[in-house]
Amino acid sequence: GLRRKAAVAISQELSRLASHSPGPSAWIHQVRRRSSLLSSRLEEKPFNEMEMSYIKQGEEALQKSLRILEDQDDWKTETVAGNGDKVLSKVLPDVGKVFRLEVVVDQPLDTVYRELVDNMEQMGDWNPNVKEVRILEKIGKDTVITHEKAAPTPGNIVGPRDFVSVRCSRRRGSTCVLAGMSTTYGAMPEQEGFIRAENGPTCMVLRPLSGSPSQTRLTWLLSIDLKGWLPKSIINQVLSQTQVDFAKHLRQRLAR
């Protein structure tokens, strides 16, 4: 408490000196900035043990997803659309079958990022495969706990599924990574009428298209265990089609 008061007092005194000086020197500007940063940091609420656990889970999902994407070997083509959208897959010993969507979106990176992160809860408005996305808790700037309900598949081949996930977002230069994995959250137990499926590690990587900053290259790594008694052939078909549909509906949303 004393440090907080001292930081505020120093900041106020420096502001007073600057206002009475015809040209405050560079060190005053620097110390004012540092004291302001100190004051803001002292006001930050520290994370508790559970929140730190979720932050670590999100970071684990991010690092594991990137390691999977960096390994270029053994990917097999599942689908290639007429516009060049492509879905690949591979089987990993500790994860199972994962799917990788590669597309180019005719929108700048910030626009795509805003739709997928800032407007996350609106995804059910434009993606028919998603019934609802709800943020249960925000932890700091980059980590959220979400509850997602999947929409019924045509013919109800796959019954109602829901997911509870920890998600984190990172921006490094011109690259954005949105990663996540399933987690447990006491305030959201299994829901009646839904099978609690599991996902992750999963992530989306956004980069400006080389030579065309108004376009964005999107890579989506998808790993899901739908649970229940479902043939693998049906699961594989549903998941790869889900990724192709996502790209189509995302473009339509951004165009509007």
PDB file of C-alpha atoms in Angstrom:
ATOM      1  CA  GLY A   1       0.000   0.000   0.000  1.00  0.00           C
ATOM      2  CA  LEU A   2       2.823   2.417   0.799  1.00  0.00           C
ATOM      3  CA  ARG A   3       4.528   1.647  -2.515  1.00  0.00           C
ATOM      4  CA  ARG A   4       1.293   2.361  -4.353  1.00  0.00           C
ATOM      5  CA  LYS A   5       0.871   5.713  -2.594  1.00  0.00           C
ATOM      6  CA  ALA A   6       4.501   6.598  -3.253  1.00  0.00           C
ATOM      7  CA  ALA A   7       4.175   5.797  -6.962  1.00  0.00           C
ATOM      8  CA  VAL A   8       1.063   7.959  -7.262  1.00  0.00           C
ATOM      9  CA  ALA A   9       2.699  10.824  -5.335  1.00  0.00           C
ATOM     10  CA  ILE A  10       5.830  10.712  -7.505  1.00  0.00           C
ATOM     11  CA  SER A  11       3.735  10.708 -10.665  1.00  0.00           C
ATOM     12  CA  GLN A  12       1.722  13.706  -9.466  1.00  0.00           C
ATOM     13  CA  GLU A  13       4.838  15.659  -8.458  1.00  0.00           C
ATOM     14  CA  LEU A  14       6.538  15.011 -11.789  1.00  0.00           C
ATOM     15  CA  SER A  15       3.398  16.142 -13.600  1.00  0.00           C
ATOM     16  CA  ARG A  16       3.442  19.366 -11.550  1.00  0.00           C
ATOM     17  CA  LEU A  17       7.126  19.965 -12.348  1.00  0.00           C
ATOM     18  CA  ALA A  18       6.542  19.314 -16.032  1.00  0.00           C
ATOM     19  CA  SER A  19       3.623  21.730 -16.177  1.00  0.00           C
ATOM     20  CA  HIS A  20       5.766  24.549 -14.673  1.00  0.00           C
ATOM     21  CA  SER A  21       8.823  23.856 -16.789  1.00  0.00           C
ATOM     22  CA  PRO A  22       9.120  25.382 -20.274  1.00  0.00           C
ATOM     23  CA  GLY A  23      10.719  22.207 -21.575  1.00  0.00           C
ATOM     24  CA  PRO A  24      10.885  19.141 -19.331  1.00  0.00           C
ATOM     25  CA  SER A  25      13.943  17.058 -19.915  1.00  0.00           C
ATOM     26  CA  ALA A  26      13.883  13.517 -21.313  1.00  0.00           C
ATOM     27  CA  TRP A  27      14.490  11.928 -17.930  1.00  0.00           C
ATOM     28  CA  ILE A  28      11.260  13.466 -16.540  1.00  0.00           C
ATOM     29  CA  HIS A  29       9.273  11.907 -19.374  1.00  0.00           C
ATOM     30  CA  GLN A  30      10.988   8.568 -18.766  1.00  0.00           C
ATOM     31  CA  VAL A  31      10.469   8.564 -15.011  1.00  0.00           C
ATOM     32  CA  ARG A  32       6.836   9.652 -15.410  1.00  0.00           C
ATOM     33  CA  ARG A  33       6.289   6.731 -17.747  1.00  0.00           C
ATOM     34  CA  ARG A  34       8.030   4.278 -15.413  1.00  0.00           C
ATOM     35  CA  SER A  35       6.143   5.496 -12.345  1.00  0.00           C
ATOM     36  CA  SER A  36       2.876   5.200 -14.263  1.00  0.00           C
ATOM     37  CA  LEU A  37       3.749   1.641 -15.254  1.00  0.00           C
ATOM     38  CA  LEU A  38       4.679   0.826 -11.653  1.00  0.00           C
ATOM     39  CA  SER A  39       1.399   2.250 -10.387  1.00  0.00           C
ATOM     40  CA  SER A  40      -0.624   0.250 -12.923  1.00  0.00           C
ATOM     41  CA  ARG A  41       1.253  -2.966 -12.138  1.00  0.00           C
ATOM     42  CA  LEU A  42       0.634  -2.530  -8.417  1.00  0.00           C
ATOM     43  CA  GLU A  43      -3.076  -2.250  -9.195  1.00  0.00           C
ATOM     44  CA  GLU A  44      -3.117  -5.522 -11.173  1.00  0.00           C
ATOM     45  CA  LYS A  45      -4.935  -8.381  -9.493  1.00  0.00           C
ATOM     46  CA  PRO A  46      -2.603 -11.378  -9.067  1.00  0.00           C
ATOM     47  CA  PHE A  47      -3.791 -14.705 -10.447  1.00  0.00           C
ATOM     48  CA  ASN A  48      -4.817 -17.389  -8.007  1.00  0.00           C
ATOM     49  CA  GLU A  49      -3.727 -21.012  -8.259  1.00  0.00           C
ATOM     50  CA  MET A  50      -6.704 -22.113 -10.365  1.00  0.00           C
ATOM     51  CA  GLU A  51      -6.323 -19.205 -12.791  1.00  0.00           C
ATOM     52  CA  MET A  52      -2.626 -19.977 -13.204  1.00  0.00           C
ATOM     53  CA  SER A  53      -3.563 -23.583 -13.939  1.00  0.00           C
ATOM     54  CA  TYR A  54      -5.845 -22.469 -16.790  1.00  0.00           C
ATOM     55  CA  ILE A  55      -3.177 -20.115 -18.161  1.00  0.00           C
ATOM     56  CA  LYS A  56      -0.678 -22.984 -18.195  1.00  0.00           C
ATOM     57  CA  GLN A  57      -3.193 -25.266 -19.943  1.00  0.00           C
ATOM     58  CA  GLY A  58      -3.694 -22.671 -22.661  1.00  0.00           C
ATOM     59  CA  GLU A  59       0.037 -22.272 -23.132  1.00  0.00           C
ATOM     60  CA  GLU A  60       0.449 -26.046 -23.277  1.00  0.00           C
ATOM     61  CA  ALA A  61      -2.219 -26.278 -25.992  1.00  0.00           C
ATOM     62  CA  LEU A  62      -0.474 -23.538 -27.963  1.00  0.00           C
ATOM     63  CA  GLN A  63       2.993 -25.081 -27.788  1.00  0.00           C
ATOM     64  CA  LYS A  64       1.776 -28.605 -28.549  1.00  0.00           C
ATOM     65  CA  SER A  65      -0.297 -27.402 -31.521  1.00  0.00           C
ATOM     66  CA  LEU A  66       2.608 -25.506 -33.024  1.00  0.00           C
ATOM     67  CA  ARG A  67       4.872 -28.539 -32.695  1.00  0.00           C
ATOM     68  CA  ILE A  68       2.314 -30.616 -34.616  1.00  0.00           C
ATOM     69  CA  LEU A  69       2.022 -28.005 -37.381  1.00  0.00           C
ATOM     70  CA  GLU A  70       5.785 -27.585 -37.674  1.00  0.00           C
ATOM     71  CA  ASP A  71       6.207 -31.273 -38.512  1.00  0.00           C
ATOM     72  CA  GLN A  72       5.516 -31.376 -42.251  1.00  0.00           C
ATOM     73  CA  ASP A  73       5.877 -35.146 -42.640  1.00  0.00           C
ATOM     74  CA  ASP A  74       3.114 -37.726 -43.218  1.00  0.00           C
ATOM     75  CA  TRP A  75       0.227 -35.355 -43.874  1.00  0.00           C
ATOM     76  CA  LYS A  76      -2.355 -36.894 -46.230  1.00  0.00           C
ATOM     77  CA  THR A  77      -4.867 -34.990 -48.342  1.00  0.00           C
ATOM     78  CA  GLU A  78      -8.496 -35.394 -47.260  1.00  0.00           C
ATOM     79  CA  THR A  79     -10.244 -32.732 -49.362  1.00  0.00           C
ATOM     80  CA  VAL A  80      -9.315 -30.089 -51.925  1.00  0.00           C
ATOM     81  CA  ALA A  81     -12.047 -27.600 -52.815  1.00  0.00           C
ATOM     82  CA  GLY A  82     -12.331 -25.849 -56.152  1.00  0.00           C
ATOM     83  CA  ASN A  83     -11.178 -22.539 -54.630  1.00  0.00           C
ATOM     84  CA  GLY A  84      -7.986 -24.103 -53.290  1.00  0.00           C
ATOM     85  CA  ASP A  85      -9.126 -24.738 -49.722  1.00  0.00           C
ATOM     86  CA  LYS A  86      -7.416 -27.889 -48.522  1.00  0.00           C
ATOM     87  CA  VAL A  87      -7.883 -30.295 -45.612  1.00  0.00           C
ATOM     88  CA  LEU A  88      -5.007 -32.591 -44.626  1.00  0.00           C
ATOM     89  CA  SER A  89      -4.771 -35.196 -41.887  1.00  0.00           C
ATOM     90  CA  LYS A  90      -2.305 -37.361 -40.014  1.00  0.00           C
ATOM     91  CA  VAL A  91      -2.383 -39.822 -37.122  1.00  0.00           C
ATOM     92  CA  LEU A  92      -0.328 -39.051 -34.010  1.00  0.00           C
ATOM     93  CA  PRO A  93       0.473 -41.736 -31.410  1.00  0.00           C
ATOM     94  CA  ASP A  94      -0.485 -39.631 -28.381  1.00  0.00           C
ATOM     95  CA  VAL A  95      -3.348 -37.622 -29.917  1.00  0.00           C
ATOM     96  CA  GLY A  96      -5.035 -39.691 -32.621  1.00  0.00           C
ATOM     97  CA  LYS A  97      -6.150 -38.320 -35.973  1.00  0.00           C
ATOM     98  CA  VAL A  98      -5.776 -34.570 -36.457  1.00  0.00           C
ATOM     99  CA  PHE A  99      -7.025 -32.406 -39.321  1.00  0.00           C
ATOM    100  CA  ARG A 100      -5.367 -29.357 -40.852  1.00  0.00           C
ATOM    101  CA  LEU A 101      -7.236 -26.732 -42.881  1.00  0.00           C
ATOM    102  CA  GLU A 102      -5.242 -24.424 -45.174  1.00  0.00           C
ATOM    103  CA  VAL A 103      -7.102 -21.450 -46.701  1.00  0.00           C
ATOM    104  CA  VAL A 104      -6.580 -17.864 -47.851  1.00  0.00           C
ATOM    105  CA  VAL A 105      -9.186 -15.287 -46.814  1.00  0.00           C
ATOM    106  CA  ASP A 106      -9.625 -12.041 -48.751  1.00  0.00           C
ATOM    107  CA  GLN A 107      -9.542  -9.887 -45.642  1.00  0.00           C
ATOM    108  CA  PRO A 108      -6.678  -8.321 -43.637  1.00  0.00           C
ATOM    109  CA  LEU A 109      -5.435 -10.149 -40.568  1.00  0.00           C
ATOM    110  CA  ASP A 110      -6.881  -7.694 -38.028  1.00  0.00           C
ATOM    111  CA  THR A 111     -10.373  -8.166 -39.451  1.00  0.00           C
ATOM    112  CA  VAL A 112     -10.142 -11.962 -39.249  1.00  0.00           C
ATOM    113  CA  TYR A 113      -8.638 -11.816 -35.761  1.00  0.00           C
ATOM    114  CA  ARG A 114     -11.387  -9.518 -34.517  1.00  0.00           C
ATOM    115  CA  GLU A 115     -14.096 -11.865 -35.770  1.00  0.00           C
ATOM    116  CA  LEU A 116     -12.536 -15.016 -34.312  1.00  0.00           C
ATOM    117  CA  VAL A 117     -11.395 -13.572 -30.963  1.00  0.00           C
ATOM    118  CA  ASP A 118     -13.201 -10.355 -30.061  1.00  0.00           C
ATOM    119  CA  ASN A 119     -16.523 -11.537 -31.540  1.00  0.00           C
ATOM    120  CA  MET A 120     -16.145 -15.156 -30.478  1.00  0.00           C
ATOM    121  CA  GLU A 121     -19.582 -15.350 -28.872  1.00  0.00           C
ATOM    122  CA  GLN A 122     -21.243 -14.379 -32.165  1.00  0.00           C
ATOM    123  CA  MET A 123     -19.956 -17.455 -33.999  1.00  0.00           C
ATOM    124  CA  GLY A 124     -23.302 -19.205 -33.650  1.00  0.00           C
ATOM    125  CA  ASP A 125     -24.847 -16.400 -35.743  1.00  0.00           C
ATOM    126  CA  TRP A 126     -22.897 -17.289 -38.869  1.00  0.00           C
ATOM    127  CA  ASN A 127     -21.487 -20.816 -38.478  1.00  0.00           C
ATOM    128  CA  PRO A 128     -24.284 -23.409 -38.839  1.00  0.00           C
ATOM    129  CA  ASN A 129     -22.081 -26.053 -37.191  1.00  0.00           C
ATOM    130  CA  VAL A 130     -22.033 -24.058 -33.948  1.00  0.00           C
ATOM    131  CA  LYS A 131     -25.173 -23.549 -31.900  1.00  0.00           C
ATOM    132  CA  GLU A 132     -23.658 -21.351 -29.197  1.00  0.00           C
ATOM    133  CA  VAL A 133     -20.322 -20.127 -27.843  1.00  0.00           C
ATOM    134  CA  ARG A 134     -20.310 -18.542 -24.404  1.00  0.00           C
ATOM    135  CA  ILE A 135     -17.380 -17.117 -22.460  1.00  0.00           C
ATOM    136  CA  LEU A 136     -17.588 -18.445 -18.895  1.00  0.00           C
ATOM    137  CA  GLU A 137     -14.571 -16.595 -17.508  1.00  0.00           C
ATOM    138  CA  LYS A 138     -11.821 -14.269 -18.683  1.00  0.00           C
ATOM    139  CA  ILE A 139      -8.373 -14.648 -17.127  1.00  0.00           C
ATOM    140  CA  GLY A 140      -6.083 -11.748 -17.894  1.00  0.00           C
ATOM    141  CA  LYS A 141      -5.899 -10.432 -21.441  1.00  0.00           C
ATOM    142  CA  ASP A 142      -5.212 -13.627 -23.358  1.00  0.00           C
ATOM    143  CA  THR A 143      -7.024 -16.563 -21.697  1.00  0.00           C
ATOM    144  CA  VAL A 144     -10.726 -17.447 -21.566  1.00  0.00           C
ATOM    145  CA  ILE A 145     -12.832 -20.429 -20.505  1.00  0.00           C
ATOM    146  CA  THR A 146     -15.626 -21.155 -22.980  1.00  0.00           C
ATOM    147  CA  HIS A 147     -18.663 -23.408 -23.317  1.00  0.00           C
ATOM    148  CA  GLU A 148     -19.569 -24.393 -26.865  1.00  0.00           C
ATOM    149  CA  LYS A 149     -22.611 -26.276 -28.090  1.00  0.00           C
ATOM    150  CA  ALA A 150     -22.321 -27.958 -31.467  1.00  0.00           C
ATOM    151  CA  ALA A 151     -25.275 -27.744 -33.808  1.00  0.00           C
ATOM    152  CA  PRO A 152     -26.972 -31.017 -34.877  1.00  0.00           C
ATOM    153  CA  THR A 153     -25.514 -32.619 -37.992  1.00  0.00           C
ATOM    154  CA  PRO A 154     -27.748 -33.302 -41.008  1.00  0.00           C
ATOM    155  CA  GLY A 155     -29.854 -36.360 -40.313  1.00  0.00           C
ATOM    156  CA  ASN A 156     -28.678 -36.153 -36.693  1.00  0.00           C
ATOM    157  CA  ILE A 157     -25.829 -38.544 -37.543  1.00  0.00           C
ATOM    158  CA  VAL A 158     -23.888 -37.103 -34.612  1.00  0.00           C
ATOM    159  CA  GLY A 159     -26.033 -36.326 -31.585  1.00  0.00           C
ATOM    160  CA  PRO A 160     -25.782 -33.136 -29.471  1.00  0.00           C
ATOM    161  CA  ARG A 161     -22.239 -32.449 -28.266  1.00  0.00           C
ATOM    162  CA  ASP A 162     -20.818 -29.721 -26.088  1.00  0.00           C
ATOM    163  CA  PHE A 163     -17.304 -28.672 -25.070  1.00  0.00           C
ATOM    164  CA  VAL A 164     -15.702 -26.793 -22.201  1.00  0.00           C
ATOM    165  CA  SER A 165     -12.382 -25.362 -23.294  1.00  0.00           C
ATOM    166  CA  VAL A 166      -9.565 -23.118 -22.192  1.00  0.00           C
ATOM    167  CA  ARG A 167      -8.458 -20.843 -25.031  1.00  0.00           C
ATOM    168  CA  CYS A 168      -5.532 -18.479 -25.323  1.00  0.00           C
ATOM    169  CA  SER A 169      -4.503 -15.982 -27.986  1.00  0.00           C
ATOM    170  CA  ARG A 170      -1.019 -14.695 -28.793  1.00  0.00           C
ATOM    171  CA  ARG A 171       0.180 -12.058 -31.245  1.00  0.00           C
ATOM    172  CA  ARG A 172       3.849 -12.008 -32.237  1.00  0.00           C
ATOM    173  CA  GLY A 173       4.669  -9.517 -34.947  1.00  0.00           C
ATOM    174  CA  SER A 174       2.538 -10.312 -37.972  1.00  0.00           C
ATOM    175  CA  THR A 175       1.497 -13.781 -36.710  1.00  0.00           C
ATOM    176  CA  CYS A 176      -1.513 -14.543 -34.508  1.00  0.00           C
ATOM    177  CA  VAL A 177      -2.127 -17.897 -32.810  1.00  0.00           C
ATOM    178  CA  LEU A 178      -5.431 -18.912 -31.216  1.00  0.00           C
ATOM    179  CA  ALA A 179      -5.078 -22.170 -29.293  1.00  0.00           C
ATOM    180  CA  GLY A 180      -7.206 -24.283 -26.990  1.00  0.00           C
ATOM    181  CA  MET A 181      -7.943 -27.600 -25.357  1.00  0.00           C
ATOM    182  CA  SER A 182     -10.651 -29.205 -23.243  1.00  0.00           C
ATOM    183  CA  THR A 183     -10.693 -28.494 -19.541  1.00  0.00           C
ATOM    184  CA  THR A 184     -12.898 -28.950 -16.495  1.00  0.00           C
ATOM    185  CA  TYR A 185     -14.846 -26.063 -15.001  1.00  0.00           C
ATOM    186  CA  GLY A 186     -16.854 -26.538 -11.845  1.00  0.00           C
ATOM    187  CA  ALA A 187     -19.569 -24.067 -12.812  1.00  0.00           C
ATOM    188  CA  MET A 188     -20.268 -25.940 -16.075  1.00  0.00           C
ATOM    189  CA  PRO A 189     -20.807 -29.662 -15.351  1.00  0.00           C
ATOM    190  CA  GLU A 190     -22.092 -32.035 -18.024  1.00  0.00           C
ATOM    191  CA  GLN A 191     -25.433 -30.866 -19.418  1.00  0.00           C
ATOM    192  CA  GLU A 192     -28.536 -33.007 -19.764  1.00  0.00           C
ATOM    193  CA  GLY A 193     -29.135 -33.968 -23.380  1.00  0.00           C
ATOM    194  CA  PHE A 194     -25.507 -33.377 -24.428  1.00  0.00           C
ATOM    195  CA  ILE A 195     -22.485 -35.636 -24.646  1.00  0.00           C
ATOM    196  CA  ARG A 196     -19.431 -33.807 -23.296  1.00  0.00           C
ATOM    197  CA  ALA A 197     -16.878 -34.197 -26.082  1.00  0.00           C
ATOM    198  CA  GLU A 198     -13.190 -33.272 -25.874  1.00  0.00           C
ATOM    199  CA  ASN A 199     -11.018 -31.215 -28.154  1.00  0.00           C
ATOM    200  CA  GLY A 200      -7.403 -30.269 -28.369  1.00  0.00           C
ATOM    201  CA  PRO A 201      -4.788 -29.499 -28.777  1.00  0.00           C
ATOM    202  CA  THR A 202      -6.252 -27.254 -31.442  1.00  0.00           C
ATOM    203  CA  CYS A 203      -5.232 -23.901 -32.852  1.00  0.00           C
ATOM    204  CA  MET A 204      -5.660 -21.377 -35.643  1.00  0.00           C
ATOM    205  CA  VAL A 205      -2.639 -19.562 -37.050  1.00  0.00           C
ATOM    206  CA  LEU A 206      -3.206 -16.285 -38.924  1.00  0.00           C
ATOM    207  CA  ARG A 207      -0.552 -14.661 -41.117  1.00  0.00           C
ATOM    208  CA  PRO A 208      -0.711 -11.960 -43.802  1.00  0.00           C
ATOM    209  CA  LEU A 209      -0.384 -13.538 -47.225  1.00  0.00           C
ATOM    210  CA  SER A 210       3.136 -12.972 -48.540  1.00  0.00           C
ATOM    211  CA  GLY A 211       3.076 -10.041 -50.960  1.00  0.00           C
ATOM    212  CA  SER A 212      -0.600  -9.286 -50.243  1.00  0.00           C
ATOM    213  CA  PRO A 213      -1.213  -7.836 -46.755  1.00  0.00           C
ATOM    214  CA  SER A 214      -4.910  -7.381 -47.503  1.00  0.00           C
ATOM    215  CA  GLN A 215      -5.281 -11.189 -47.497  1.00  0.00           C
ATOM    216  CA  THR A 216      -4.802 -13.634 -44.615  1.00  0.00           C
ATOM    217  CA  ARG A 217      -3.510 -17.190 -44.642  1.00  0.00           C
ATOM    218  CA  LEU A 218      -5.417 -19.246 -42.072  1.00  0.00           C
ATOM    219  CA  THR A 219      -4.267 -22.642 -40.810  1.00  0.00           C
ATOM    220  CA  TRP A 220      -6.621 -24.528 -38.504  1.00  0.00           C
ATOM    221  CA  LEU A 221      -5.437 -27.591 -36.601  1.00  0.00           C
ATOM    222  CA  LEU A 222      -8.434 -29.608 -35.383  1.00  0.00           C
ATOM    223  CA  SER A 223      -8.331 -32.493 -32.917  1.00  0.00           C
ATOM    224  CA  ILE A 224     -11.617 -33.759 -31.454  1.00  0.00           C
ATOM    225  CA  ASP A 225     -12.842 -36.808 -29.583  1.00  0.00           C
ATOM    226  CA  LEU A 226     -16.618 -36.804 -30.070  1.00  0.00           C
ATOM    227  CA  LYS A 227     -17.101 -39.632 -27.557  1.00  0.00           C
ATOM    228  CA  GLY A 228     -19.985 -42.072 -27.859  1.00  0.00           C
ATOM    229  CA  TRP A 229     -20.287 -45.000 -30.267  1.00  0.00           C
ATOM    230  CA  LEU A 230     -19.475 -43.576 -33.683  1.00  0.00           C
ATOM    231  CA  PRO A 231     -17.660 -45.285 -36.586  1.00  0.00           C
ATOM    232  CA  LYS A 232     -14.343 -43.620 -37.372  1.00  0.00           C
ATOM    233  CA  SER A 233     -15.305 -43.242 -41.027  1.00  0.00           C
ATOM    234  CA  ILE A 234     -18.285 -41.070 -40.057  1.00  0.00           C
ATOM    235  CA  ILE A 235     -16.222 -39.030 -37.590  1.00  0.00           C
ATOM    236  CA  ASN A 236     -13.521 -38.356 -40.191  1.00  0.00           C
ATOM    237  CA  GLN A 237     -16.087 -37.312 -42.785  1.00  0.00           C
ATOM    238  CA  VAL A 238     -17.871 -34.986 -40.366  1.00  0.00           C
ATOM    239  CA  LEU A 239     -14.709 -33.297 -39.105  1.00  0.00           C
ATOM    240  CA  SER A 240     -13.149 -32.648 -42.514  1.00  0.00           C
ATOM    241  CA  GLN A 241     -16.466 -31.299 -43.833  1.00  0.00           C
ATOM    242  CA  THR A 242     -16.775 -29.107 -40.737  1.00  0.00           C
ATOM    243  CA  GLN A 243     -13.497 -27.408 -41.621  1.00  0.00           C
ATOM    244  CA  VAL A 244     -14.466 -26.827 -45.250  1.00  0.00           C
ATOM    245  CA  ASP A 245     -17.827 -25.399 -44.162  1.00  0.00           C
ATOM    246  CA  PHE A 246     -16.131 -23.146 -41.612  1.00  0.00           C
ATOM    247  CA  ALA A 247     -13.990 -21.488 -44.283  1.00  0.00           C
ATOM    248  CA  LYS A 248     -17.021 -20.893 -46.499  1.00  0.00           C
ATOM    249  CA  HIS A 249     -19.144 -19.380 -43.740  1.00  0.00           C
ATOM    250  CA  LEU A 250     -16.259 -17.276 -42.389  1.00  0.00           C
ATOM    251  CA  ARG A 251     -15.805 -15.680 -45.823  1.00  0.00           C
ATOM    252  CA  GLN A 252     -19.516 -14.932 -46.039  1.00  0.00           C
ATOM    253  CA  ARG A 253     -19.492 -13.379 -42.578  1.00  0.00           C
ATOM    254  CA  LEU A 254     -16.476 -11.176 -43.314  1.00  0.00           C
ATOM    255  CA  ALA A 255     -17.915 -10.098 -46.652  1.00  0.00           C
ATOM    256  CA  ARG A 256     -20.991  -8.790 -44.839  1.00  0.00           C
TER     257      ARG A 256
END
